[in-house]
mmCIF file of C-alpha atoms in Angstrom:
data_model
loop_
_atom_site.group_PDB
_atom_site.id
_atom_site.type_symbol
_atom_site.label_atom_id
_atom_site.label_comp_id
_atom_site.label_asym_id
_atom_site.label_seq_id
_atom_site.Cartn_x
_atom_site.Cartn_y
_atom_site.Cartn_z
ATOM 1 C CA UNK A 1 0.000 0.000 0.000
ATOM 2 C CA UNK A 2 0.997 3.594 -0.654
ATOM 3 C CA UNK A 3 0.130 5.916 2.190
ATOM 4 C CA UNK A 4 -0.823 9.569 1.853
ATOM 5 C CA UNK A 5 -1.546 11.779 4.852
ATOM 6 C CA UNK A 6 -3.479 15.007 4.894
ATOM 7 C CA UNK A 7 -1.987 17.517 7.319
ATOM 8 C CA UNK A 8 -4.527 20.157 8.326
ATOM 9 C CA UNK A 9 -2.797 23.195 9.795
ATOM 10 C CA UNK A 10 -5.902 25.012 10.988
ATOM 11 C CA UNK A 11 -6.454 25.605 14.716
ATOM 12 C CA UNK A 12 -10.221 25.314 14.054
ATOM 13 C CA UNK A 13 -12.628 22.702 12.737
ATOM 14 C CA UNK A 14 -13.957 24.433 9.649
ATOM 15 C CA UNK A 15 -13.230 24.931 5.969
ATOM 16 C CA UNK A 16 -9.664 23.626 6.033
ATOM 17 C CA UNK A 17 -10.626 20.361 7.735
ATOM 18 C CA UNK A 18 -13.377 19.883 5.176
ATOM 19 C CA UNK A 19 -10.938 20.503 2.338
ATOM 20 C CA UNK A 20 -8.389 18.090 3.851
ATOM 21 C CA UNK A 21 -10.971 15.318 4.051
ATOM 22 C CA UNK A 22 -12.089 15.939 0.463
ATOM 23 C CA UNK A 23 -8.471 15.905 -0.706
ATOM 24 C CA UNK A 24 -7.930 12.511 0.915
ATOM 25 C CA UNK A 25 -11.129 11.166 -0.630
ATOM 26 C CA UNK A 26 -9.837 12.219 -4.042
ATOM 27 C CA UNK A 27 -6.434 10.642 -3.417
ATOM 28 C CA UNK A 28 -7.919 7.330 -2.264
ATOM 29 C CA UNK A 29 -10.240 7.234 -5.272
ATOM 30 C CA UNK A 30 -7.233 7.063 -7.597
ATOM 31 C CA UNK A 31 -6.408 3.458 -6.730
ATOM 32 C CA UNK A 32 -7.291 0.783 -4.149
ATOM 33 C CA UNK A 33 -3.566 0.719 -3.428
ATOM 34 C CA UNK A 34 -3.777 4.174 -1.812
ATOM 35 C CA UNK A 35 -4.209 4.379 1.977
ATOM 36 C CA UNK A 36 -5.021 7.750 3.544
ATOM 37 C CA UNK A 37 -4.987 9.309 7.012
ATOM 38 C CA UNK A 38 -5.842 12.785 8.253
ATOM 39 C CA UNK A 39 -3.679 14.560 10.806
ATOM 40 C CA UNK A 40 -4.754 17.824 12.420
ATOM 41 C CA UNK A 41 -2.594 20.344 14.255
ATOM 42 C CA UNK A 42 -5.720 21.555 16.040
ATOM 43 C CA UNK A 43 -5.257 21.182 19.792
ATOM 44 C CA UNK A 44 -1.683 19.922 19.441
ATOM 45 C CA UNK A 45 1.012 21.196 21.789
ATOM 46 C CA UNK A 46 3.847 22.132 19.437
ATOM 47 C CA UNK A 47 6.383 24.717 20.550
ATOM 48 C CA UNK A 48 8.507 26.458 17.916
ATOM 49 C CA UNK A 49 12.240 25.866 17.584
ATOM 50 C CA UNK A 50 14.313 28.308 19.629
ATOM 51 C CA UNK A 51 17.612 27.607 17.876
ATOM 52 C CA UNK A 52 19.321 25.966 20.835
ATOM 53 C CA UNK A 53 21.207 23.630 18.453
ATOM 54 C CA UNK A 54 20.687 20.598 20.727
ATOM 55 C CA UNK A 55 19.662 18.436 17.774
ATOM 56 C CA UNK A 56 22.553 19.609 15.615
ATOM 57 C CA UNK A 57 25.221 19.204 18.301
ATOM 58 C CA UNK A 58 24.018 15.813 19.508
ATOM 59 C CA UNK A 59 22.824 14.418 16.170
ATOM 60 C CA UNK A 60 19.459 13.515 17.613
ATOM 61 C CA UNK A 61 15.859 14.677 17.865
ATOM 62 C CA UNK A 62 14.727 17.872 19.573
ATOM 63 C CA UNK A 63 15.022 17.938 23.340
ATOM 64 C CA UNK A 64 11.561 19.473 23.708
ATOM 65 C CA UNK A 65 8.831 17.022 24.688
ATOM 66 C CA UNK A 66 5.469 17.798 23.111
ATOM 67 C CA UNK A 67 3.308 16.546 20.235
ATOM 68 C CA UNK A 68 5.806 17.226 17.455
ATOM 69 C CA UNK A 69 7.214 13.702 17.146
ATOM 70 C CA UNK A 70 3.738 12.162 17.137
ATOM 71 C CA UNK A 71 2.841 14.185 14.048
ATOM 72 C CA UNK A 72 6.259 13.886 12.425
ATOM 73 C CA UNK A 73 6.375 10.097 12.775
ATOM 74 C CA UNK A 74 3.065 9.808 10.892
ATOM 75 C CA UNK A 75 4.377 12.053 8.137
ATOM 76 C CA UNK A 76 7.602 10.091 7.794
ATOM 77 C CA UNK A 77 5.596 6.860 7.598
ATOM 78 C CA UNK A 78 3.793 8.133 4.499
ATOM 79 C CA UNK A 79 4.869 8.488 0.882
ATOM 80 C CA UNK A 80 3.012 11.754 0.347
ATOM 81 C CA UNK A 81 1.794 14.656 2.446
ATOM 82 C CA UNK A 82 -1.047 16.930 1.357
ATOM 83 C CA UNK A 83 -0.676 20.069 3.478
ATOM 84 C CA UNK A 84 -3.763 22.237 3.902
ATOM 85 C CA UNK A 85 -3.589 25.627 5.601
ATOM 86 C CA UNK A 86 -5.976 28.536 5.938
ATOM 87 C CA UNK A 87 -4.528 31.899 5.004
ATOM 88 C CA UNK A 88 -3.180 33.762 8.033
ATOM 89 C CA UNK A 89 -1.709 37.164 7.123
ATOM 90 C CA UNK A 90 -0.874 36.061 3.562
ATOM 91 C CA UNK A 91 0.888 32.902 4.761
ATOM 92 C CA UNK A 92 0.393 29.554 6.488
ATOM 93 C CA UNK A 93 -0.713 29.346 10.100
ATOM 94 C CA UNK A 94 1.630 29.923 13.048
ATOM 95 C CA UNK A 95 0.895 26.332 14.068
ATOM 96 C CA UNK A 96 2.351 25.033 10.812
ATOM 97 C CA UNK A 97 5.355 27.318 11.074
ATOM 98 C CA UNK A 98 6.050 26.054 14.587
ATOM 99 C CA UNK A 99 5.796 22.436 13.464
ATOM 100 C CA UNK A 100 8.043 22.928 10.445
ATOM 101 C CA UNK A 101 10.640 24.752 12.533
ATOM 102 C CA UNK A 102 10.840 21.630 14.688
ATOM 103 C CA UNK A 103 11.701 19.501 11.653
ATOM 104 C CA UNK A 104 15.219 20.905 11.867
ATOM 105 C CA UNK A 105 16.724 17.491 12.796
ATOM 106 C CA UNK A 106 15.721 16.291 9.330
ATOM 107 C CA UNK A 107 18.184 18.788 7.903
ATOM 108 C CA UNK A 108 21.092 18.311 10.291
ATOM 109 C CA UNK A 109 20.724 14.721 11.516
ATOM 110 C CA UNK A 110 18.376 12.562 9.456
ATOM 111 C CA UNK A 111 18.087 14.002 5.916
ATOM 112 C CA UNK A 112 17.516 10.559 4.421
ATOM 113 C CA UNK A 113 14.184 10.206 6.239
ATOM 114 C CA UNK A 114 12.423 12.907 4.225
ATOM 115 C CA UNK A 115 14.253 13.122 0.890
ATOM 116 C CA UNK A 116 11.942 10.663 -0.893
ATOM 117 C CA UNK A 117 8.682 12.106 0.426
ATOM 118 C CA UNK A 118 6.302 14.115 -1.745
ATOM 119 C CA UNK A 119 4.429 17.247 -0.655
ATOM 120 C CA UNK A 120 1.469 19.075 -2.177
ATOM 121 C CA UNK A 121 0.090 22.396 -0.930
ATOM 122 C CA UNK A 122 -3.496 23.585 -0.568
ATOM 123 C CA UNK A 123 -4.598 26.951 0.820
ATOM 124 C CA UNK A 124 -8.032 28.049 1.995
ATOM 125 C CA UNK A 125 -8.788 31.770 2.034
ATOM 126 C CA UNK A 126 -11.788 33.661 3.360
ATOM 127 C CA UNK A 127 -11.250 36.391 0.785
ATOM 128 C CA UNK A 128 -10.855 35.948 -2.963
ATOM 129 C CA UNK A 129 -7.238 36.690 -3.907
ATOM 130 C CA UNK A 130 -6.525 37.161 -0.208
ATOM 131 C CA UNK A 131 -3.249 35.287 0.020
ATOM 132 C CA UNK A 132 -4.027 31.820 -1.313
ATOM 133 C CA UNK A 133 -1.063 31.749 -3.700
ATOM 134 C CA UNK A 134 1.403 33.244 -1.228
ATOM 135 C CA UNK A 135 0.288 30.656 1.337
ATOM 136 C CA UNK A 136 0.961 27.865 -1.152
ATOM 137 C CA UNK A 137 4.440 29.285 -1.735
ATOM 138 C CA UNK A 138 4.933 29.428 2.020
ATOM 139 C CA UNK A 139 4.002 25.748 2.438
ATOM 140 C CA UNK A 140 6.296 24.736 -0.419
ATOM 141 C CA UNK A 141 9.198 26.623 1.179
ATOM 142 C CA UNK A 142 8.557 25.126 4.620
ATOM 143 C CA UNK A 143 8.620 21.531 3.398
ATOM 144 C CA UNK A 144 10.975 21.906 0.446
ATOM 145 C CA UNK A 145 13.755 23.016 2.766
ATOM 146 C CA UNK A 146 13.426 19.640 4.530
ATOM 147 C CA UNK A 147 14.481 17.809 1.330
ATOM 148 C CA UNK A 148 10.920 16.830 0.372
ATOM 149 C CA UNK A 149 9.792 16.834 -3.261
ATOM 150 C CA UNK A 150 7.014 19.146 -4.474
ATOM 151 C CA UNK A 151 4.033 17.907 -6.473
ATOM 152 C CA UNK A 152 2.410 20.676 -8.495
ATOM 153 C CA UNK A 153 -1.140 20.778 -9.784
ATOM 154 C CA UNK A 154 -2.506 19.841 -13.196
ATOM 155 C CA UNK A 155 -2.461 22.358 -16.045
ATOM 156 C CA UNK A 156 -4.373 25.447 -14.936
ATOM 157 C CA UNK A 157 -4.060 24.639 -11.255
ATOM 158 C CA UNK A 158 -0.500 25.974 -11.081
ATOM 159 C CA UNK A 159 1.405 25.251 -7.857
ATOM 160 C CA UNK A 160 -1.371 23.907 -5.615
ATOM 161 C CA UNK A 161 -5.025 23.828 -4.665
ATOM 162 C CA UNK A 162 -6.783 27.099 -3.876
ATOM 163 C CA UNK A 163 -10.168 27.363 -2.177
ATOM 164 C CA UNK A 164 -12.234 30.464 -1.412
ATOM 165 C CA UNK A 165 -14.445 29.784 1.616
ATOM 166 C CA UNK A 166 -15.966 33.289 1.883
ATOM 167 C CA UNK A 167 -15.538 32.806 5.657
ATOM 168 C CA UNK A 168 -18.485 30.398 5.617
ATOM 169 C CA UNK A 169 -16.682 27.311 6.898
ATOM 170 C CA UNK A 170 -17.138 23.938 5.234
ATOM 171 C CA UNK A 171 -20.262 25.071 3.379
ATOM 172 C CA UNK A 172 -18.390 27.992 1.869
ATOM 173 C CA UNK A 173 -15.518 25.782 0.752
ATOM 174 C CA UNK A 174 -17.904 23.250 -0.788
ATOM 175 C CA UNK A 175 -19.630 26.046 -2.706
ATOM 176 C CA UNK A 176 -16.367 26.989 -4.429
ATOM 177 C CA UNK A 177 -16.636 24.333 -7.124
ATOM 178 C CA UNK A 178 -13.703 25.688 -9.130
ATOM 179 C CA UNK A 179 -11.490 25.753 -6.068
ATOM 180 C CA UNK A 180 -12.495 22.251 -5.021
ATOM 181 C CA UNK A 181 -11.696 21.049 -8.526
ATOM 182 C CA UNK A 182 -8.094 22.197 -8.010
ATOM 183 C CA UNK A 183 -8.063 20.217 -4.753
ATOM 184 C CA UNK A 184 -9.322 17.036 -6.396
ATOM 185 C CA UNK A 185 -6.941 17.289 -9.350
ATOM 186 C CA UNK A 186 -3.929 17.954 -7.132
ATOM 187 C CA UNK A 187 -4.774 15.114 -4.755
ATOM 188 C CA UNK A 188 -5.245 12.566 -7.511
ATOM 189 C CA UNK A 189 -1.957 13.648 -9.081
ATOM 190 C CA UNK A 190 -0.282 13.207 -5.708
ATOM 191 C CA UNK A 191 -1.685 9.674 -5.494
ATOM 192 C CA UNK A 192 -0.412 8.904 -9.002
ATOM 193 C CA UNK A 193 3.081 10.223 -8.303
ATOM 194 C CA UNK A 194 3.417 8.402 -4.982
ATOM 195 C CA UNK A 195 2.059 5.096 -6.266
ATOM 196 C CA UNK A 196 4.301 5.063 -9.338
ATOM 197 C CA UNK A 197 7.312 6.024 -7.237
ATOM 198 C CA UNK A 198 6.665 3.290 -4.677
ATOM 199 C CA UNK A 199 6.199 0.676 -7.399
ATOM 200 C CA UNK A 200 9.395 1.886 -9.039
ATOM 201 C CA UNK A 201 11.332 1.542 -5.783
ATOM 202 C CA UNK A 202 10.128 -2.035 -5.402
ATOM 203 C CA UNK A 203 11.099 -2.871 -8.959
ATOM 204 C CA UNK A 204 14.524 -1.281 -8.543
ATOM 205 C CA UNK A 205 15.147 -3.117 -5.290
ATOM 206 C CA UNK A 206 14.291 -6.405 -6.994
ATOM 207 C CA UNK A 207 17.032 -6.056 -9.608
#
């Protein structure tokens, strides 16, 4: 099985959680070989990195004890990660920034754990043209710097999925049929990329 997780970066249960669930439905519909799981940062205790260099000096995981490793272990167990964030001041949420800052050991200690993972970005904005594209760029930067590979959208969808919720929660997101189409297309492409890559790894290992 090829596993894809949906990481919802919203601190609330609203439009972004709805979009994450729909993205995973689309991914799983690509093939019966796709397994999906949703992970939410809502309610998680994740402190940001403070640059103490403990991980770098000791070649180990962060000394802070919170929910970071629980989330990170699930991500590292998957082939692909669909990251969904609402727009907060033209970028991803502070919760996602805190989590990604804590992935620093992947850069300095365990780069091999993330280098073959695939990431796709989806943003959910309450305002049309209110930061959806800059939030996608933000997500790509946060995960791309951890050696992960970026999956872009189909033709016309550009770099990721973009949903306009009109600040109406799940109902508002569902009403944006064009935006949800970008979510479905991106998620199915993610499933295709991950499945083909995993099958290729198995074939290569069998040589």
